[in-house]
Structures are given as C-alpha cells and as structure tokens.
Amino acid sequence: MKEEKVSRLSLVTGKRNENDLNAIKSVFVNHNFVDTISALVRTSDLQKVSQYLPQNDETIGFTFESSLLHILSYILSLDKEIRQDLKLITSNIDVTHENSICVSHGKLTIKLRSDIYTKSGLKLKKSTFSQGNSRFNTQMYIGRFSLTDFETFIGKNDKNYIRLLWFAENVLLDTYHFQSTFENILTRNADDDIIHMKKQGITSVKPVKFVSNVQEMKKCISPDLTISNESESMAEILEWLSYASMGGPQLTLERNIDSYISKYSSMMDVENELDISLISIKKILVPSSIITEVFENMYKSLEWGYLLTNGVKNIISAYSDNSEHSIVSDGANDVITFCNGDDYAIWEIIDSDDSHKIGAIKGN
C-alpha cells in the first residue's frame, strides 16, 4: 500500500505586540510567490483594509514570453536594487519534470531535466526529489545564482556564472511563458517597463491588472472564535475561517443547503452572528509589500480580522531560505493569520516533504 502524505501545519498564538508583528511580517516577506489572497473583516471595517489595496485595473505585474538569455539580458540591465525587488516565475509548466526558472530576493533559481543539464556545463545539485532515483533520464538538477552580485562573479571568472551565460546563449533556447511583478510595482511606470522589456528581446508583454472582489456575508454564524492554546478549539476556528473564506453558504442567513449534502451549520455550536465581508484576490502575483501593509493595518487597528495567503503551488522555490519546494502532496505553501481582541494566531501550511522550517515565531 502506498503511503499517503499530507501537508504539515504549524500554529503559533500570542498577544499582539510590536516584536511579533515584525516577525509575522518577515514570514510574508520570505514567502516568495503569493497568487491568491482572502481577507475576512467586519463589514464596518472593510474600508480600513481596502484602502491599502491597489485600485482595480491598476497594473500589478506582467505576463510575457522569453528565453533564458533574454531574461538574463533584461535583469542585468536593471539597477541592483530593482533586481532585488523583481519576482518572476515560469508558468504553464509542470516543475516536477520540466525545465523551470524563478527569480525572487535577487536570486535566480533554475531546475533542469537531466538531458539538458548534461549539455549545460553547469555545476548544479541533484534535486532533493531525485535523490534515490537511479534512472538518470528522469532526474532533475537545481541551482541558484545571485543576480545582485552577478557582475562580480563574472569579474572573478566564476566558471558557473560564465557557463550560465554560455548555456543561455547556446543550449536552453526554448521560449517560456512568464509572470512577473516588483515589490515597488505601484510606484513604477508600467509603460516604461514594457518598453524596456521589449528592448531586451522579450515578447508578448502584457500588463496584469489588479482585480479584487468583495462579498458581503450578513448575519454569518460562527463558533466561539476566542484564540487559545487548545488545539481542538483552534482546529475548529481554522475550519470555520477556511469555510468562511470560500463564502460558505451554510454560514449566512440564507442557509438552504440540503442536510443530505452537508450538516456543517447544524453541527456548529453557534456563539455569534457577524456581518462580515470577504475580499478575494485570485491568480495574480501579489508583492509581499502589499500583503505586509494590509496585515500590519489589520494587526494594529482591527479588533477582528483574517488573512489567508496562498503560495503558487507549482514552483521550485517557495521561500527565501533557498529550500527547494516540494510538490509531493499538492505543493501547499500557505500562511494564515487571524487576529481577535488582544490575541493573534498564525498557521503555516507546507507540503509534507518541504524542507522549509516552519514555526519560527515564538508567540507567548
């Protein structure tokens, strides 16, 4: 019988304070690629959160097509601080067995099939998930390169950096589809960015417009949402938050789901009826600078609020700690925060074999 692996979950709770706020913000900063966000707040607080989000139809990123060579040409034409702000991923591929590229925190990560790797001349590491695999033609290799110090390594005649340029010019000539954004995207001129990308040989450049949707949920029933150290009650809170963040119809006044389909609401110990609003942002790369600003406002000024950030699942590097991202179960890399009264809770959910270390916040 094949062993079924499930995602790992960590929970930290504590009293709201400045030190823990900064620690939680660092979690969001180090979470490389978030493309889906759900926020729950009291409807009376909706404007307090919405003001920290971009306006609908503002440019939040780009999609384009490019080879590795033109990507490198483009990135190396940018100032070093801008390279640090760039986030970029290949899309529409399966990273478990296809060549892939991502950029975050000033680092380029590439993952190559064995047949391409043998032609590259590069020195890369065997992917964690190819360890123990004796079939060379199905193995994958992964490596990272500093983009902020790229010219320094070239100046020192670092063989791997020199080989990367040769590899991009002579071997990996395929064109890939990319998504990108910048941490400072809202202060950049999108038209200038598009012109600059095209000058570097990048094609099919299109701006990605920000879109958020708001759903009001009146008289939404809830269990006791008091944050505690009791694992059972916190599991119940997480279940309710997860269901509410999907606009769960059994929680609202119009509860008309057939009991044969679900008895969730009838099994709940109802403590409150809340007028809440759900803000949803789906399938666009969102800079961590926006996420941290929304969370900080929620943490400091709202009595009650929930924020879920879903990381891109099909990615080779989900965190800035250089760990390789696992897609054994489903590639989960999610961060969930909930504030209620003086307390907060943060859950991190990662794939079963991910080497990322979770639970770094001490709490109290």
C-alpha angles and dihedrals in degrees: 000000000000115000111243113218124203134196121277119239131196127188129198124180131185150138117289110261138147096256094054090044090058091045092052091046088055089056089058092045092051093048098096109201123021117174104164129050132180123185127185120196138154107276089239088061097046096105092050089062100034092059090068094054125084117260116262110269094025112133108258099170146323143262120209147146124249147146121241090255094058091044090055091045090052096046094046089052089062126087112261095248090053090051087056090054096048121106118188136165138177111242137197093038137101107242092198092075109003132078110266141177135200136173127202137144091010095304132114115213120192130184118195138191114244094249091056093040093057090056095046103073086218126134106229133157124252108257114260088239093054092057109120091017107126094184102096095193091063097045123111129210128206135195142167132218131191111240095186091056097032096116090048091056091047089050089054090051092242102186096214094054092045090048091050090060091047091047092051092049099043112021117023098052098147120121116236133195113241141190120203144173139169129231087234094041094132093060095046127094105244094198091054091048092052092049091049094049092050091051088058093055098263113143141199091028113180130172117240112223122216114246126180127176127206124206121186116215111194123202091000110185119228140177122237103303096191109140113234143148092260107117094204095052092044090051088053091050092050091049091051093046091049092050093044091050087060090053090254107210094208091066099059135075092264093063100162104141112137109254089228088065098044138350095188097123094044091053094051123100096228114217103161147014111219135188101220138165127217119213114197130190115179138192101347125110107252120200114239088232089070093045094051092049092052091047095046091053091048092047095048105036112022124079090206132022145138130205126187121187118188117201122217104271100202096062137113099219118030099168137042092238089087093244116147113247117241125220098184096123108014105313095258116181106160136152122204125187129184128183123193124166111318093340139082136193129198126191125191117197120191137166117278096253099035112130092209110121111234131194099047093148112092100206119186 
